[in-house]
CSV table of C-alpha atoms in Angstrom, one decimal:
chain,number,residue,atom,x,y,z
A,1,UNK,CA,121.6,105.8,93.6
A,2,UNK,CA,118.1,105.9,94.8
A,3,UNK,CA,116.7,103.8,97.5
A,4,UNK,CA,114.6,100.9,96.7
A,5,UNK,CA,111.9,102.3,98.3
A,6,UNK,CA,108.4,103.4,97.4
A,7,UNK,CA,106.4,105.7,99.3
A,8,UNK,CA,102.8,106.0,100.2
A,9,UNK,CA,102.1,110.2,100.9
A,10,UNK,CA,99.0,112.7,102.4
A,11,UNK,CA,98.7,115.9,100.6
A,12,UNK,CA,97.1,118.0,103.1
A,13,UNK,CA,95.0,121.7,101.9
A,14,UNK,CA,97.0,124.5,102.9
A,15,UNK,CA,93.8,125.7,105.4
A,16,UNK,CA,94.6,122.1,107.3
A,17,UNK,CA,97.8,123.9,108.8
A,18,UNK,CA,97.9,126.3,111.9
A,19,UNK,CA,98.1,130.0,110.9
A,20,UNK,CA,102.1,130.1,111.6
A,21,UNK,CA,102.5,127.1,109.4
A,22,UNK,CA,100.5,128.4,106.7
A,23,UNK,CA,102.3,131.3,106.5
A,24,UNK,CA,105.5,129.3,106.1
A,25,UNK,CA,104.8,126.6,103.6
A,26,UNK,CA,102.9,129.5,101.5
A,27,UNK,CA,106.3,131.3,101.1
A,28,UNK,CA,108.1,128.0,100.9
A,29,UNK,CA,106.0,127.2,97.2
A,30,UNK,CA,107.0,130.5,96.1
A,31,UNK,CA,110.7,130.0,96.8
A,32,UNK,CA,113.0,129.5,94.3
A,33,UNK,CA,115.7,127.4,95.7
A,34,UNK,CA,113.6,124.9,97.2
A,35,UNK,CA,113.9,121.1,96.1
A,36,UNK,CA,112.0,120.7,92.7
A,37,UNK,CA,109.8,117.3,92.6
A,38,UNK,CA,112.0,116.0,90.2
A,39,UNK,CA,115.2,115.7,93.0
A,40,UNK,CA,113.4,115.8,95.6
A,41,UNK,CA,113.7,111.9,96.4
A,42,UNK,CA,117.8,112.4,95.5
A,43,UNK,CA,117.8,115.5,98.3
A,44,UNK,CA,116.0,113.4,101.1
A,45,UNK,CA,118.3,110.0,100.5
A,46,UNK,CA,121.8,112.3,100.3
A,47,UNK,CA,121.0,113.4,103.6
A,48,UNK,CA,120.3,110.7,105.0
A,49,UNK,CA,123.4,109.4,103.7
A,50,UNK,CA,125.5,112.0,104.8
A,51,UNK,CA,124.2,111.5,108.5
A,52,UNK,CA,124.7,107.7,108.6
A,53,UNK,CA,128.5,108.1,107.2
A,54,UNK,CA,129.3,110.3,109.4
A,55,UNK,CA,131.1,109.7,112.8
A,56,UNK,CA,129.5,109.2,114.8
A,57,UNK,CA,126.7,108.5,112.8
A,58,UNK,CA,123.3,110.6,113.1
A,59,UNK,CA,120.5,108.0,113.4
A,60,UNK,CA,117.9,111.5,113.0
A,61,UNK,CA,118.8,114.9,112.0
A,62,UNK,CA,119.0,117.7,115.2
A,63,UNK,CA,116.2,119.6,113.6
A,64,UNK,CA,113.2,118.8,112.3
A,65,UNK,CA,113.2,119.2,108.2
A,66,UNK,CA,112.1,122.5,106.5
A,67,UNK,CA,111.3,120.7,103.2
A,68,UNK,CA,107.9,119.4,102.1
A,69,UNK,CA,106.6,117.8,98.5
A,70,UNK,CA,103.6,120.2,96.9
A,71,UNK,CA,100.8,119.5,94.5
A,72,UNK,CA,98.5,122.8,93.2
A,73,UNK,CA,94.6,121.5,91.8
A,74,UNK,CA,92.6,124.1,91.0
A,75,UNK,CA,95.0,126.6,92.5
A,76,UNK,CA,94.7,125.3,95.8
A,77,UNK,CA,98.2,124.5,97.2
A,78,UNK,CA,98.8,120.8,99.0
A,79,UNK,CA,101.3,120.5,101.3
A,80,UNK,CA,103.0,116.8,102.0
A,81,UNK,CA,106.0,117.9,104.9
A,82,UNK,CA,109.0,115.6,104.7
A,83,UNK,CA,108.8,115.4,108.2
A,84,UNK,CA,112.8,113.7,108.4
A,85,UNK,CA,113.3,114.4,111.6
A,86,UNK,CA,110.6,112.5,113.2
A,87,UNK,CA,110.3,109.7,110.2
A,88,UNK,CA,114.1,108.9,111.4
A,89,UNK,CA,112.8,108.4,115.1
A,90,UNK,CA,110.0,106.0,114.1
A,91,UNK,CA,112.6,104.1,111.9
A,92,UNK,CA,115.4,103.8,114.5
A,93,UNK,CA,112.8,103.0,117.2
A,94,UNK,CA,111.6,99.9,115.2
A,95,UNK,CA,114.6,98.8,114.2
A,96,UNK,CA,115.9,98.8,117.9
A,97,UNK,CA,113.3,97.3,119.0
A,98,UNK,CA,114.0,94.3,116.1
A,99,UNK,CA,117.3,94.0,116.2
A,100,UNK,CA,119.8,92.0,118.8
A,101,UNK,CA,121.8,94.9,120.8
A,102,UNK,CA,124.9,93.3,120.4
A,103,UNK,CA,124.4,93.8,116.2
A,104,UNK,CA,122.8,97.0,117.0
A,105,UNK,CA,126.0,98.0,119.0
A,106,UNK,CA,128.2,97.7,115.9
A,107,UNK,CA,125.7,99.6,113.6
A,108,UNK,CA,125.5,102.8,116.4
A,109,UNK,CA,127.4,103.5,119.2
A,110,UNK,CA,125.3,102.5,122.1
A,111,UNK,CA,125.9,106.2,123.8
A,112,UNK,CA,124.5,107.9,120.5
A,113,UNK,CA,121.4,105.6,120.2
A,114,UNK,CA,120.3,105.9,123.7
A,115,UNK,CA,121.2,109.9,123.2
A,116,UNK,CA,118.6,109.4,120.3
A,117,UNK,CA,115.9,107.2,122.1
A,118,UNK,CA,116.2,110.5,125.1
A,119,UNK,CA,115.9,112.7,122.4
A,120,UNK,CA,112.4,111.1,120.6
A,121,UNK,CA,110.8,110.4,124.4
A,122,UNK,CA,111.4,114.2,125.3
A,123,UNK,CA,109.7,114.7,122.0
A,124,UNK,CA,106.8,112.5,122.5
A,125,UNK,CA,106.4,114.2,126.4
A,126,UNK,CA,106.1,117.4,125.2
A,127,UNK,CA,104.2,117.0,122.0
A,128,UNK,CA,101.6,114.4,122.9
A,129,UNK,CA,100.5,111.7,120.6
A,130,UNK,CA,99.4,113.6,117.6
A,131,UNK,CA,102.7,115.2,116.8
A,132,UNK,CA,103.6,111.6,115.9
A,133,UNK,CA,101.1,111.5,112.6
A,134,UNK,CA,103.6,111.3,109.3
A,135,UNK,CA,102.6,112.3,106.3
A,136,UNK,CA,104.9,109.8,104.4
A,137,UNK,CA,105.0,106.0,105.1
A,138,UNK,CA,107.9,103.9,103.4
A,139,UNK,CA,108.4,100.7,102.1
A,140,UNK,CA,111.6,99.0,101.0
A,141,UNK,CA,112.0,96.8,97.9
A,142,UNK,CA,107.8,96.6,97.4
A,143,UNK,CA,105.2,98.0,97.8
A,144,UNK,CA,102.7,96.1,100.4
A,145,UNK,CA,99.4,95.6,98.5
A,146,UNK,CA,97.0,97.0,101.4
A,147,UNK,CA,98.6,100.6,99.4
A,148,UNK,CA,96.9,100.1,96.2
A,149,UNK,CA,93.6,99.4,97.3
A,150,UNK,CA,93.1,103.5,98.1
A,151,UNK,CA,93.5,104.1,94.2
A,152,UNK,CA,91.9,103.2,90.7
A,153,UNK,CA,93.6,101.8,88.0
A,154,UNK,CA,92.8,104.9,85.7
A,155,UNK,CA,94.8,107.0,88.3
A,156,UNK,CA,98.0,105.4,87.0
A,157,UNK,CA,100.9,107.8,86.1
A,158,UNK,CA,103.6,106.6,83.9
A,159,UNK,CA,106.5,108.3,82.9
A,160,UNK,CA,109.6,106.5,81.3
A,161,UNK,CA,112.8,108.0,80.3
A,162,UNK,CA,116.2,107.8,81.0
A,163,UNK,CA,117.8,108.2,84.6
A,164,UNK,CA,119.8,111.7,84.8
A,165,UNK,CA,123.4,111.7,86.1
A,166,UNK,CA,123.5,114.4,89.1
A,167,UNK,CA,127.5,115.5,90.4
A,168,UNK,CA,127.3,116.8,93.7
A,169,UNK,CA,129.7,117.1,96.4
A,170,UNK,CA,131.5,114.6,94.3
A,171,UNK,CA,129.4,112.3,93.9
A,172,UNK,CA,127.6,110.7,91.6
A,173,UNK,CA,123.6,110.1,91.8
A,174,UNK,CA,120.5,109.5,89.3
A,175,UNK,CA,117.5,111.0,89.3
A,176,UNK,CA,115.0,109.1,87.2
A,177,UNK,CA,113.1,111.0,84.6
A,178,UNK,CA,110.6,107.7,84.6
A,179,UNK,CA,108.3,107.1,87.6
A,180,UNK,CA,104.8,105.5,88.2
A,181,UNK,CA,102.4,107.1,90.8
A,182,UNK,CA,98.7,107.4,91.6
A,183,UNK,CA,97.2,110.3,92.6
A,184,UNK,CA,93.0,110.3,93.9
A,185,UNK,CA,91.5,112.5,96.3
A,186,UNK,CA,90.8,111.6,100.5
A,187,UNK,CA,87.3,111.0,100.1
A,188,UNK,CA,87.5,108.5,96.9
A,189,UNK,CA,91.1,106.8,99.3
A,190,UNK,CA,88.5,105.8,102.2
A,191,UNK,CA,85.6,105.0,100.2
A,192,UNK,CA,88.0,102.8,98.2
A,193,UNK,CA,89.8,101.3,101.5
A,194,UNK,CA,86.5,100.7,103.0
A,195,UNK,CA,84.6,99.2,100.6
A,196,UNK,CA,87.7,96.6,100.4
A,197,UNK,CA,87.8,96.1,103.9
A,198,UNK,CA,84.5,95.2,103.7
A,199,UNK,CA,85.1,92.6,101.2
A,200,UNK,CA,88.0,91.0,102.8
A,201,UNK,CA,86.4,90.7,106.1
A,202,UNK,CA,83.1,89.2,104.6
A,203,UNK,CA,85.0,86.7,102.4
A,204,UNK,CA,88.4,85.8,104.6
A,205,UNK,CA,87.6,87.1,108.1
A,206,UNK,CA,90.3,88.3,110.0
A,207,UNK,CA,92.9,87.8,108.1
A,208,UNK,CA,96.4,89.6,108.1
A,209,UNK,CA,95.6,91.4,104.8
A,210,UNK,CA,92.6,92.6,106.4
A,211,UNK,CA,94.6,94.2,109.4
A,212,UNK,CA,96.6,96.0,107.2
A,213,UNK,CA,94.3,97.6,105.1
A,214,UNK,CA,92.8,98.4,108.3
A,215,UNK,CA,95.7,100.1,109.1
A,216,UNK,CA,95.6,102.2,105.8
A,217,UNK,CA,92.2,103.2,106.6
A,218,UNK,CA,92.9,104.3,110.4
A,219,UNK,CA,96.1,106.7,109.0
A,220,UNK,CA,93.9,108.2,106.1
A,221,UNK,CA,91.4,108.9,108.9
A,222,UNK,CA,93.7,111.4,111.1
A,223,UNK,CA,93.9,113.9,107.8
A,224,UNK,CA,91.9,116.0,106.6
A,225,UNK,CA,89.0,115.0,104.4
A,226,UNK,CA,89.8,117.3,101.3
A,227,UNK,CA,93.7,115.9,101.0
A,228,UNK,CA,95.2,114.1,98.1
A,229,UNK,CA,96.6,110.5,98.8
A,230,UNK,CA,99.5,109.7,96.5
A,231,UNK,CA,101.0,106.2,95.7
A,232,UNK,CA,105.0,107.0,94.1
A,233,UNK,CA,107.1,103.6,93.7
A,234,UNK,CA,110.0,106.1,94.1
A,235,UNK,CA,113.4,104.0,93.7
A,236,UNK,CA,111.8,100.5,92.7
A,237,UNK,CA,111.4,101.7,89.0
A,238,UNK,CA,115.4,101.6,89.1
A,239,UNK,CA,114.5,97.3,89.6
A,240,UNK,CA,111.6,97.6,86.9
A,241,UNK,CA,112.6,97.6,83.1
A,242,UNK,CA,110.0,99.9,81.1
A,243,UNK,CA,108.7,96.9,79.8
A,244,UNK,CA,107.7,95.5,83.3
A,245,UNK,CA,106.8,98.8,84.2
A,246,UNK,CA,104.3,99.4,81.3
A,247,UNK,CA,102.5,95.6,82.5
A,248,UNK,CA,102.2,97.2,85.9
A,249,UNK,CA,98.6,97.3,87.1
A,250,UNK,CA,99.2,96.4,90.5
A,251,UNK,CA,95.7,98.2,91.5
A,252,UNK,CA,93.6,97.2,88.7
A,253,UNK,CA,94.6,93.8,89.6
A,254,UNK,CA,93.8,93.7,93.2
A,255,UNK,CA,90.8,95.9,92.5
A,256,UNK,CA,89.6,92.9,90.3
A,257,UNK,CA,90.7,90.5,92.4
A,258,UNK,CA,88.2,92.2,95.2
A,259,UNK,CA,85.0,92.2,92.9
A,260,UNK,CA,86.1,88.3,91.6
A,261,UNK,CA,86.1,87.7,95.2
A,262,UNK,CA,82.9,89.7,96.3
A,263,UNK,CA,80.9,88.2,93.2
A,264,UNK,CA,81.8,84.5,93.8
A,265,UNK,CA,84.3,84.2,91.0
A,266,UNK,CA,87.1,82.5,93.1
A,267,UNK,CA,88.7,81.4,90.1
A,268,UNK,CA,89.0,84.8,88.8
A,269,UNK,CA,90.1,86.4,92.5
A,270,UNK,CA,92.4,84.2,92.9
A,271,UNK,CA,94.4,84.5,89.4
A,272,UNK,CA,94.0,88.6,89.9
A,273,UNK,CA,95.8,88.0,93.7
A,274,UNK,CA,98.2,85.7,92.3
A,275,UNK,CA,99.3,87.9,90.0
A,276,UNK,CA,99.7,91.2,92.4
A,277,UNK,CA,102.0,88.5,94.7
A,278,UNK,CA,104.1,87.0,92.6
A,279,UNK,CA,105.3,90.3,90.7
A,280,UNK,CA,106.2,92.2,94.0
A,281,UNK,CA,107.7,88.8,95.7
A,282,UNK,CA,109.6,88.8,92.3
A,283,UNK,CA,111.1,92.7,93.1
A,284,UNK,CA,111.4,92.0,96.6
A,285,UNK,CA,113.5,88.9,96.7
A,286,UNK,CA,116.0,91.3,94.4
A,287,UNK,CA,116.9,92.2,98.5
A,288,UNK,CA,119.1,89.1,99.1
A,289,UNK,CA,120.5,88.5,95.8
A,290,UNK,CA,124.0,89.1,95.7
């Protein structure tokens, strides 16, 4: 099964990349036995799963991942690299730093994660702080609100269909044939981000929702302006009937909520917020049920 996660992704124009790396992601779009978008989500989760169950486990793959998600517009090729390798290292590091080392201990030998701590500081030393930019961010059982404000509620994709049943290495996974992503171009993301930042900070101040939309906008600032910014719930439509997917409209929602707020209809803003949080604190509370 997929992870409950959903994913918020840059698309960056083949030019962005150094000469080497343009070279190589060129050849890897016209490849044939690369991972198609459709399993693409089922490729990345197997291996991870393979590396935690193994023994020891792997907290981050030895090498850095060869794979990357594509889009073509106008026949120009975008380029989204899975980046595994150092995604894992961000992940571990923060759920070190999180979690008691005595519970830590049990869920990786403490030889292996200090081995994987050495490993990401050695990487950090000779790479220097902008090696660290992801082109992926991740978020388990919701998706945090701050990542629809980028988008438009006529951006919404929605497929529904039946999961397909995948055997491999004897197992058994689903791929879903139903999704729902956004798709809208870098320059429309910030405008969009901004203009809500704006309204947050003139209405609520400081408030938490207003750092992390400020955090959207500082990551969308380190690509390049002509990328594509996409919004995939991945894994949660396997929590989401099609029914509740259809009602969706997370972003129109919010987006509503930002003008109610912006225009003095408080009534109105409020209803629209209330309505974005309650749905996703409905999905996410799905974490603890047994």
């Amino acid at each position: 099964m997929l992870p409950y996660a959903a994913y918020l992704r840059v698309y960056e124009p083949l030019s962005a990349f150094p000469e080497a790396q343009r070279h190589v992601w060129s050849a890897y779009a016209d490849s044939t036995d690369r991972p198609r978008r459709a399993g693409a989500l089922r490729v990345e989760h197997g291996e991870a799963v393979r590396r935690l169950l193994s023994l020891p486990p792997m907290p981050a793959p030895h090498e850095e991942s060869e794979n990357a998600y594509l889009r073509r517009v106008d026949n120009i090729l975008y380029v989204c690299p899975w980046q595994s390798r150092l995604r894992s290292w961000l992940a571990f590091a923060k759920l070190r730093g999180s979690t008691p080392v005595r519970l830590m201990n049990r869920l990786v030998p403490q030889a292996v994660a200090d081995q994987t701590a050495d490993d990401f500081d050695m990487f950090k030393r000779r790479s220097g702080a902008n090696a660290l930019r992801t082109h992926i961010r991740t978020a388990t059982w919701h998706v945090p609100s701050s990542w629809f404000t980028p988008f438009d509620g006529a951006e919404r994709w929605l497929v529904l269909g039946e999961p397909v049943e995948h055997q491999q290495d004897g197992a058994t996974t689903m791929t879903p044939t139903r999704n729902l992503i956004y798709v809208t171009s870098m320059s429309q993301a910030r405008r969009r981000v901004a203009r809500s930042l704006q309204v947050i900070r003139r209405h609520a101040g400081e408030a938490t929702t207003a750092a992390e939309v400020e955090d959207v906008a500082r990551w969308l600032e380190e690509f390049h302006p002509h990328s594509l910014v996409e919004l995939d719930y991945g894994g949660l439509v396997n929590l989401m009937d099609d029914e509740t997917l259809r009602a969706d409209q997370s972003v129109a929602e919010l987006s509503a909520a930002l003008t109610g707020l912006d225009t003095g209809q408080e009534e109105l803003a409020y209803a629209m917020y209330q309505r974005v949080i309650l749905r996703w604190r409905s999905i996410q509370i799905l974490e603890s049920a047994n």
